[in-house]
């Protein structure tokens, strides 16, 4: 087993069904988890649902359901979405689990032991939609003079007895953290926002509620439940067995918390402060990705443009959707999707570029060589040059993924695909069949090697389709360490494996008539 690599998504509020924004985050985290597994890391990938808080209470009331029933029902939709999108999570956590209550109470007690919790009265603004407290100075004025949170959500005046966390005490330690660990918050634009916010001064944070009871009970304090973000953030620790010192402890500290830009403050300010207080190691990186928009607009129930991700996967295919999202959106920035954009990109890059390369090469071999692996034939410099170009593309994708530059990584891979297509057009093995069969063998051999490297490389992005291509040539997806190993080819050719007439792995998409995403 390699070094542990712990990656998490945000845990979603199961107050409604999942949408494509949730799917986007899960897919990005999944591609990174698969990428690290491929490199031999001992990966733990956690996702799940954030089930407490006033928002859930209100949603249940509106739905006429018990809150625990709504949470269970919607949580199962989130889990089903992950399964429908090939999300390879190791743990799907629900914050209503007893183990999670125990972990939340343990971190609470550790913060209390540090002298960082005190009882007082909270009076101020609260946004149920964001589950966040806001200072008066942060509010903005909406239509008709209504006070809104900086995220544009309604706020309500709240006054109750609560526990406070001494967040103010952590202002300087947090600023020191951002200075000494520049990768703690990424991308840089989010980091700058957080630094500005913390430099502006931190008030102590209300961390319990007494006006409702749907939450983790505060130990030894009847009538108080924890502020939902205290328990929500702790989910990351629960997943490693905290407070027990079990074998799963090796996953802490997390390598990467992947979250949306709207919740960076909770992850990059409150969370490290809680951990410092409880004397627990800090995660290495919090990455705030951008928002996915629909045709450039925010998705919302009132605009009617909220689409169930499983419907999109049904319409276009799981791998096509995954590829599109990771390729289209520059990771960290907002991005937009539409049915046309999905069809255009997937057809150009997957169906026409990579799919066609594999299809024409393998069907040519099946037809003209009876599926036998091409022989060394008559090699030329161009062959070695192509393999080198493909290896360089694979290495560039690796470097980009290590740096969380997902779209750039896929683009690098695509350069390898384009190089192969230029090669196949220029070398025209179909013409060589009659004029120079030895040369034809060398060309096809080079292409099979290149296709294998490209399929292994893109596996984290399109796991099912890439595995099918590898199956067609009898290659093992786990061969990653030996990606550029010529020995694989010789062994495979000697094994007598035959390439069967392949079915296309990346079919061309049509614009679906009935779906209008
Ligand atoms: N429950 C909190 C997170 C707690 S983490 C300890 C929450 N839940 S959420 O359901 O509102 O959002 C879950 C994740 O989805 C967040 O990272 C959020 O940023 C992300 N997204 C929600 N809408 C999105 C888009 N339209 N586009 C991309 N990501 C979006 O926040």
XYZ file of C-alpha atoms and ligand atoms in Angstrom:
548
model
C 0.000 0.000 0.000
C 1.237 3.456 -0.880
C 0.920 6.601 1.192
C -2.592 7.442 2.346
C -4.530 9.976 0.328
C -7.747 11.232 1.892
C -10.076 13.183 -0.354
C -13.534 14.456 0.549
C -16.378 16.303 -1.122
C -18.686 18.597 0.785
C -21.580 16.684 2.292
C -24.812 17.855 0.715
C -27.979 19.004 2.427
C -30.576 16.354 1.710
C -33.376 18.918 1.738
C -34.113 18.196 -1.908
C -32.853 16.044 -4.731
C -29.321 16.271 -6.063
C -28.635 18.528 -9.051
C -25.859 18.775 -11.573
C -23.786 21.053 -9.300
C -23.571 18.220 -6.765
C -22.755 15.789 -9.558
C -19.970 18.052 -10.790
C -18.248 18.084 -7.410
C -18.602 14.322 -7.004
C -17.197 13.672 -10.489
C -14.200 15.934 -9.961
C -13.402 14.275 -6.634
C -13.883 10.859 -8.171
C -11.489 11.560 -11.030
C -8.864 12.666 -8.494
C -9.491 9.632 -6.284
C -9.145 7.267 -9.233
C -6.054 9.107 -10.400
C -4.367 8.714 -7.005
C -5.392 5.048 -6.747
C -3.877 4.454 -10.136
C -0.623 5.859 -8.792
C -0.708 3.383 -5.940
C -1.843 5.733 -3.178
C -3.913 4.247 -0.364
C -6.969 6.355 -1.155
C -9.925 7.068 1.106
C -12.679 8.975 -0.658
C -15.586 10.222 1.415
C -18.836 11.890 0.472
C -22.264 11.962 2.082
C -25.112 14.052 3.438
C -25.334 16.857 6.001
C -28.615 16.159 7.716
C -29.000 18.500 10.684
C -29.850 22.175 10.963
C -32.765 24.519 10.598
C -32.858 24.231 6.830
C -33.701 20.538 7.120
C -36.295 21.248 9.807
C -37.989 23.817 7.573
C -37.815 21.653 4.452
C -39.436 18.771 6.330
C -42.160 21.050 7.630
C -42.879 22.275 4.095
C -42.942 18.720 2.784
C -45.189 17.582 5.629
C -42.662 14.924 6.608
C -40.716 14.028 9.696
C -37.247 15.466 9.374
C -35.571 12.095 9.842
C -37.737 10.658 7.063
C -36.978 13.476 4.650
C -33.254 13.132 5.418
C -33.280 9.375 4.848
C -35.276 9.639 1.643
C -33.204 12.416 0.064
C -29.932 10.987 1.295
C -30.735 7.824 -0.624
C -31.138 9.942 -3.783
C -27.669 11.414 -3.263
C -26.229 7.966 -2.819
C -28.080 6.752 -5.918
C -26.671 9.694 -7.871
C -23.141 8.697 -6.862
C -23.776 5.145 -7.936
C -25.324 6.262 -11.216
C -22.232 8.334 -12.028
C -19.622 5.687 -11.130
C -18.440 7.665 -8.108
C -15.961 5.364 -6.393
C -16.476 6.621 -2.837
C -15.153 4.457 -0.021
C -17.499 5.888 2.550
C -20.879 7.599 2.213
C -21.436 9.293 5.543
C -24.739 10.489 6.986
C -24.379 12.934 9.844
C -27.286 11.311 11.669
C -25.138 8.199 12.244
C -24.311 7.482 15.919
C -20.577 7.319 15.114
C -20.794 10.859 13.807
C -22.584 12.136 16.896
C -19.817 10.635 18.968
C -17.089 12.295 16.905
C -18.866 15.667 17.033
C -19.213 15.457 20.801
C -15.561 14.495 21.103
C -14.309 17.521 19.162
C -16.709 19.687 21.164
C -15.216 18.420 24.397
C -11.703 19.003 23.099
C -12.588 22.623 22.262
C -14.186 23.026 25.689
C -11.066 21.594 27.343
C -9.004 24.219 25.516
C -11.152 26.902 27.180
C -12.544 28.010 23.815
C -16.277 27.642 24.511
C -18.395 29.946 26.672
C -22.093 30.489 27.224
C -23.641 33.818 26.204
C -26.540 35.279 24.305
C -26.442 35.511 20.508
C -28.268 38.350 18.876
C -27.761 38.815 15.191
C -28.516 37.747 11.667
C -28.882 34.195 10.447
C -29.438 32.847 6.964
C -31.198 29.499 7.029
C -30.415 28.930 3.354
C -26.663 29.289 4.033
C -26.906 28.017 7.633
C -24.670 30.962 8.456
C -24.413 33.844 10.913
C -23.576 37.217 9.413
C -22.392 40.512 10.863
C -24.589 43.501 10.164
C -21.732 45.055 8.159
C -21.679 42.124 5.748
C -25.330 42.388 4.748
C -26.438 43.779 1.417
C -29.720 45.419 0.519
C -31.993 43.534 -1.827
C -35.147 44.451 -3.705
C -37.618 46.448 -1.629
C -34.885 47.196 0.917
C -34.792 43.657 2.323
C -31.605 42.724 4.126
C -29.761 39.867 2.441
C -26.650 37.854 3.178
C -23.597 38.493 0.992
C -24.705 35.384 -0.946
C -28.061 37.059 -1.635
C -30.083 34.815 0.663
C -32.703 36.066 3.155
C -31.586 36.624 6.742
C -33.603 36.602 9.927
C -32.963 38.186 13.291
C -32.064 35.557 15.851
C -31.778 35.988 19.602
C -31.117 33.056 21.908
C -28.786 31.684 24.529
C -25.928 29.861 22.816
C -22.442 28.584 23.274
C -19.727 30.663 21.649
C -16.435 29.539 20.184
C -13.495 31.916 20.679
C -12.872 32.388 16.984
C -11.320 35.809 17.618
C -8.448 34.106 19.423
C -7.510 32.344 16.175
C -7.247 35.369 13.922
C -3.462 35.543 14.035
C -2.874 31.759 14.002
C -5.089 31.570 10.904
C -3.225 34.374 9.153
C 0.031 32.629 10.021
C -1.353 29.409 8.567
C -2.302 31.046 5.267
C 1.147 32.645 5.082
C 3.122 29.521 5.901
C 1.012 27.060 3.888
C 0.088 28.831 0.674
C -1.618 25.662 -0.572
C -3.992 25.536 2.362
C -6.604 27.418 0.338
C -6.762 27.091 -3.412
C -7.183 28.533 -5.947
C -5.368 31.728 -5.138
C -8.356 34.006 -5.733
C -10.268 32.245 -2.943
C -7.256 32.421 -0.729
C -7.068 36.177 -1.145
C -10.757 36.533 -0.245
C -10.278 34.508 2.919
C -7.167 36.419 3.967
C -9.019 39.716 3.496
C -11.952 38.431 5.534
C -9.764 37.265 8.422
C -7.666 40.425 8.355
C -10.911 42.364 8.764
C -11.272 40.834 12.238
C -13.089 37.777 13.540
C -15.948 37.801 16.014
C -16.559 34.831 18.245
C -18.880 32.332 16.642
C -22.201 31.104 17.956
C -21.874 27.312 17.916
C -25.073 25.998 19.466
C -28.802 26.526 19.039
C -31.597 26.336 21.577
C -34.627 27.279 19.477
C -34.891 23.833 17.851
C -33.622 20.359 18.651
C -32.651 18.712 15.362
C -28.916 18.368 15.794
C -26.136 16.768 17.779
C -26.788 17.387 21.498
C -24.137 19.514 23.183
C -22.530 17.320 25.832
C -23.624 18.325 29.338
C -25.788 21.227 28.163
C -29.474 20.374 28.043
C -31.503 22.083 25.373
C -28.482 22.941 23.185
C -27.765 21.300 19.859
C -24.595 22.065 17.944
C -24.637 24.662 15.200
C -24.936 22.519 12.090
C -21.567 23.535 10.645
C -19.727 22.294 13.740
C -21.026 18.818 13.217
C -20.982 19.022 9.406
C -17.268 19.828 9.251
C -16.509 17.100 11.754
C -17.776 14.501 9.265
C -14.299 14.508 7.754
C -12.872 13.270 11.050
C -15.679 10.805 11.716
C -14.688 9.048 8.518
C -11.234 8.334 9.913
C -12.580 6.771 13.105
C -12.117 9.829 15.326
C -11.996 9.883 18.342
C -10.825 6.249 18.270
C -7.291 5.523 17.244
C -8.153 2.810 14.769
C -6.381 1.873 11.572
C -8.403 4.475 9.681
C -6.592 7.213 11.573
C -3.872 6.990 9.006
C -6.066 8.971 6.612
C -5.987 12.062 8.797
C -5.060 14.826 8.064
C -7.067 15.007 4.850
C -5.091 15.724 1.708
C -7.909 17.508 -0.039
C -11.295 18.911 0.904
C -12.992 19.592 -2.403
C -15.843 22.070 -1.965
C -17.715 24.801 -3.794
C -16.668 28.441 -3.605
C -19.737 29.352 -1.519
C -18.538 27.407 1.498
C -14.871 28.316 1.554
C -15.245 30.436 4.692
C -16.484 27.481 6.725
C -13.666 25.247 5.528
C -10.815 27.701 5.504
C -11.637 29.767 8.612
C -13.910 27.920 11.027
C -12.643 24.406 10.377
C -8.908 25.051 10.924
C -9.774 27.143 13.990
C -11.825 24.277 15.480
C -9.004 21.866 14.731
C -6.337 24.134 16.218
C -8.450 24.463 19.325
C -8.951 20.696 19.573
C -5.243 20.163 18.836
C -5.855 18.095 15.763
C -3.679 18.276 12.638
C -4.964 20.490 9.821
C -5.971 19.325 6.356
C -3.430 20.025 3.648
C -5.614 21.706 1.068
C -9.095 23.160 0.785
C -9.982 23.650 -2.871
C -12.997 25.836 -3.672
C -14.215 24.966 -7.153
C -16.450 27.244 -9.175
C -20.156 26.965 -9.816
C -21.727 25.153 -12.669
C -24.200 27.312 -14.512
C -26.785 26.398 -17.083
C -26.370 28.421 -20.282
C -24.527 30.981 -18.179
C -27.329 31.300 -15.636
C -27.609 30.164 -12.076
C -29.693 27.040 -11.687
C -32.790 27.520 -9.605
C -36.168 25.945 -9.105
C -37.893 29.164 -10.146
C -36.045 29.283 -13.485
C -36.981 25.653 -14.054
C -33.462 24.760 -15.199
C -32.560 22.313 -12.445
C -31.819 18.987 -14.052
C -31.463 15.633 -12.384
C -27.897 14.473 -13.082
C -29.055 10.909 -13.664
C -31.243 12.163 -16.525
C -28.226 13.767 -18.148
C -26.237 10.581 -17.680
C -29.071 8.615 -19.282
C -29.290 11.023 -22.192
C -25.566 11.283 -22.963
C -23.867 8.429 -21.127
C -22.023 8.578 -17.833
C -18.557 8.820 -19.293
C -19.580 11.477 -21.802
C -21.032 13.600 -19.004
C -17.970 13.090 -16.816
C -15.633 13.960 -19.672
C -17.581 17.047 -20.602
C -17.689 18.476 -17.097
C -14.030 17.928 -16.352
C -12.868 19.141 -19.731
C -15.202 22.074 -20.262
C -14.807 23.850 -16.954
C -11.457 25.324 -16.032
C -11.230 23.832 -12.552
C -11.693 26.519 -9.923
C -13.686 28.818 -12.182
C -17.392 28.891 -12.915
C -18.458 27.006 -15.992
C -21.532 26.589 -18.061
C -23.220 23.617 -19.635
C -25.917 22.999 -22.200
C -26.974 20.010 -24.244
C -25.352 21.501 -27.356
C -22.062 22.075 -25.575
C -22.021 18.487 -24.324
C -22.773 17.055 -27.754
C -20.254 19.257 -29.544
C -17.377 18.570 -27.219
C -17.980 14.896 -26.741
C -18.372 14.310 -30.456
C -15.259 16.255 -31.353
C -12.941 14.908 -28.700
C -14.214 11.526 -27.577
C -16.151 10.146 -30.536
C -14.158 11.644 -33.426
C -10.706 11.976 -31.938
C -10.069 9.159 -29.470
C -12.989 6.861 -30.266
C -12.319 6.904 -33.953
C -8.595 6.358 -33.470
C -9.221 3.214 -31.443
C -12.055 2.061 -33.639
C -10.313 2.345 -36.967
C -7.046 0.891 -35.707
C -8.567 -2.092 -33.946
C -11.170 -2.907 -36.567
C -8.466 -2.745 -39.244
C -6.373 -5.241 -37.274
C -9.390 -7.480 -36.639
C -10.251 -7.471 -40.297
C -6.882 -7.582 -42.009
C -4.643 -9.413 -39.548
C -7.307 -11.715 -38.262
C -7.010 -9.907 -34.929
C -3.373 -10.904 -34.416
C -1.076 -8.325 -32.878
C 0.962 -6.591 -35.601
C 4.612 -7.583 -35.861
C 7.598 -5.274 -35.490
C 7.715 -5.005 -39.267
C 9.691 -2.091 -40.590
C 10.046 0.564 -37.902
C 10.842 4.181 -38.727
C 11.790 7.171 -36.601
C 8.249 8.507 -36.790
C 7.056 5.564 -34.690
C 9.347 6.275 -31.787
C 8.567 9.960 -32.076
C 4.845 9.280 -31.778
C 5.251 7.068 -28.717
C 7.398 9.771 -27.177
C 4.728 12.399 -27.872
C 2.085 10.209 -26.268
C 4.251 9.597 -23.213
C 4.872 13.325 -22.884
C 1.103 13.951 -23.091
C 0.446 11.331 -20.393
C 3.093 12.894 -18.157
C 1.612 16.348 -18.697
C -1.801 15.053 -17.717
C -0.317 13.525 -14.592
C 1.394 16.776 -13.620
C -1.794 18.740 -14.216
C -3.905 16.350 -12.128
C -1.365 16.493 -9.302
C -1.864 20.245 -9.443
C -5.694 19.933 -9.607
C -5.727 21.480 -13.083
C -8.238 18.960 -14.370
C -9.257 20.570 -17.616
C -5.664 21.295 -18.561
C -4.849 17.679 -17.806
C -7.489 16.396 -20.194
C -6.307 18.891 -22.784
C -2.774 17.537 -22.472
C -4.094 14.020 -23.017
C -5.932 15.226 -26.084
C -2.676 16.463 -27.575
C -1.499 12.856 -27.494
C -4.700 11.760 -29.239
C -4.295 14.399 -31.942
C -0.698 13.338 -32.506
C -1.925 9.788 -33.112
C -4.578 10.945 -35.533
C -2.040 12.936 -37.523
C 0.213 9.902 -37.553
C -2.468 7.513 -38.739
C -3.560 9.910 -41.483
C -0.004 10.519 -42.641
C 1.077 6.853 -42.471
C -2.200 5.527 -43.894
C -1.851 1.868 -42.917
C -4.786 0.937 -45.197
C -2.713 2.078 -48.196
C 0.373 0.247 -46.922
C -1.497 -3.024 -46.806
C -0.773 -3.655 -50.464
C 2.335 -1.530 -51.026
C 4.407 -2.242 -47.906
C 2.884 -4.739 -45.434
C 5.981 -4.713 -43.215
C 5.660 -0.992 -42.765
C 1.933 -1.410 -42.127
C 2.726 -3.796 -39.280
C 5.083 -1.293 -37.658
C 2.535 1.500 -37.937
C -0.278 -0.555 -36.428
C 1.983 -1.815 -33.686
C 2.863 1.767 -32.777
C -0.811 2.694 -32.717
C -1.796 -0.173 -30.420
C 0.921 0.859 -27.992
C -0.194 4.482 -28.145
C -3.861 3.575 -27.665
C -3.010 1.590 -24.569
C -1.096 4.475 -23.013
C -3.869 6.934 -23.841
C -6.620 4.662 -22.468
C -4.783 4.069 -19.196
C -4.142 7.782 -18.852
C -7.751 8.864 -19.326
C -9.165 6.107 -17.132
C -9.850 8.354 -14.095
C -12.026 10.574 -16.286
C -13.937 7.970 -18.331
C -13.502 4.784 -16.312
C -15.947 2.516 -18.122
C -15.136 3.490 -21.675
C -11.372 3.504 -21.152
C -11.568 0.067 -19.536
C -13.474 -1.201 -22.591
C -10.746 0.010 -24.919
C -8.161 -1.709 -22.735
C -10.244 -4.886 -22.797
C -10.281 -4.798 -26.559
C -6.497 -5.119 -26.602
C -6.370 -7.328 -23.528
C -4.489 -4.722 -21.477
C -4.756 -4.408 -17.744
C -5.861 -1.047 -16.427
C -3.724 -1.581 -13.363
C -0.562 -1.570 -15.439
C -0.141 2.086 -14.836
C 3.327 1.875 -13.383
C 4.525 0.304 -16.609
C 2.625 2.639 -18.856
C 5.397 3.122 -21.382
C 6.713 -0.398 -21.159
C 7.325 -1.870 -24.563
C 7.578 -5.258 -22.858
C 3.825 -5.290 -22.418
C 3.332 -5.311 -26.152
C 5.708 -8.178 -26.804
C 4.219 -10.300 -24.036
C 0.697 -9.615 -25.198
C 1.538 -10.370 -28.826
C 3.237 -13.631 -27.782
C 0.262 -14.657 -25.665
C -1.790 -15.217 -28.789
C -4.418 -12.685 -27.755
C -6.608 -11.689 -30.686
C -8.358 -8.400 -31.203
C -12.025 -9.071 -31.917
C -13.980 -6.775 -34.256
C -14.571 -3.903 -31.827
C -17.835 -2.140 -31.140
C -17.383 1.624 -30.891
C -16.741 2.655 -27.308
C -17.460 6.356 -27.779
C -20.565 6.622 -29.933
C -21.436 9.943 -31.528
C -24.107 11.792 -29.580
C -27.267 13.247 -31.056
C -29.043 16.203 -29.505
C -31.887 14.566 -27.617
C -35.233 15.981 -28.629
C -37.032 15.603 -25.344
C -34.287 16.646 -22.911
C -33.618 20.315 -22.992
C -30.884 20.746 -20.437
N -24.024 20.955 3.597
C -23.163 21.968 3.120
C -21.735 21.474 3.043
C -21.176 20.919 4.319
S -19.563 20.337 4.093
C -18.998 20.011 5.627
C -23.603 22.414 1.726
N -24.420 21.584 1.082
S -25.018 21.875 -0.378
O -25.872 20.753 -0.665
O -25.611 23.159 -0.430
O -23.812 21.896 -1.360
C -22.969 20.768 -1.485
C -21.805 21.101 -2.415
O -22.311 21.331 -3.739
C -21.062 22.367 -2.015
O -19.666 22.186 -2.153
C -21.561 23.387 -2.991
O -20.639 24.412 -3.245
C -21.752 22.526 -4.220
N -22.651 23.133 -5.178
C -23.947 23.500 -4.991
N -24.408 24.069 -6.137
C -23.431 24.075 -7.074
C -23.326 24.443 -8.418
N -24.327 24.989 -9.080
N -22.161 24.193 -9.055
C -21.116 23.563 -8.440
N -21.168 23.213 -7.174
C -22.278 23.529 -6.440
O -23.168 23.457 1.286
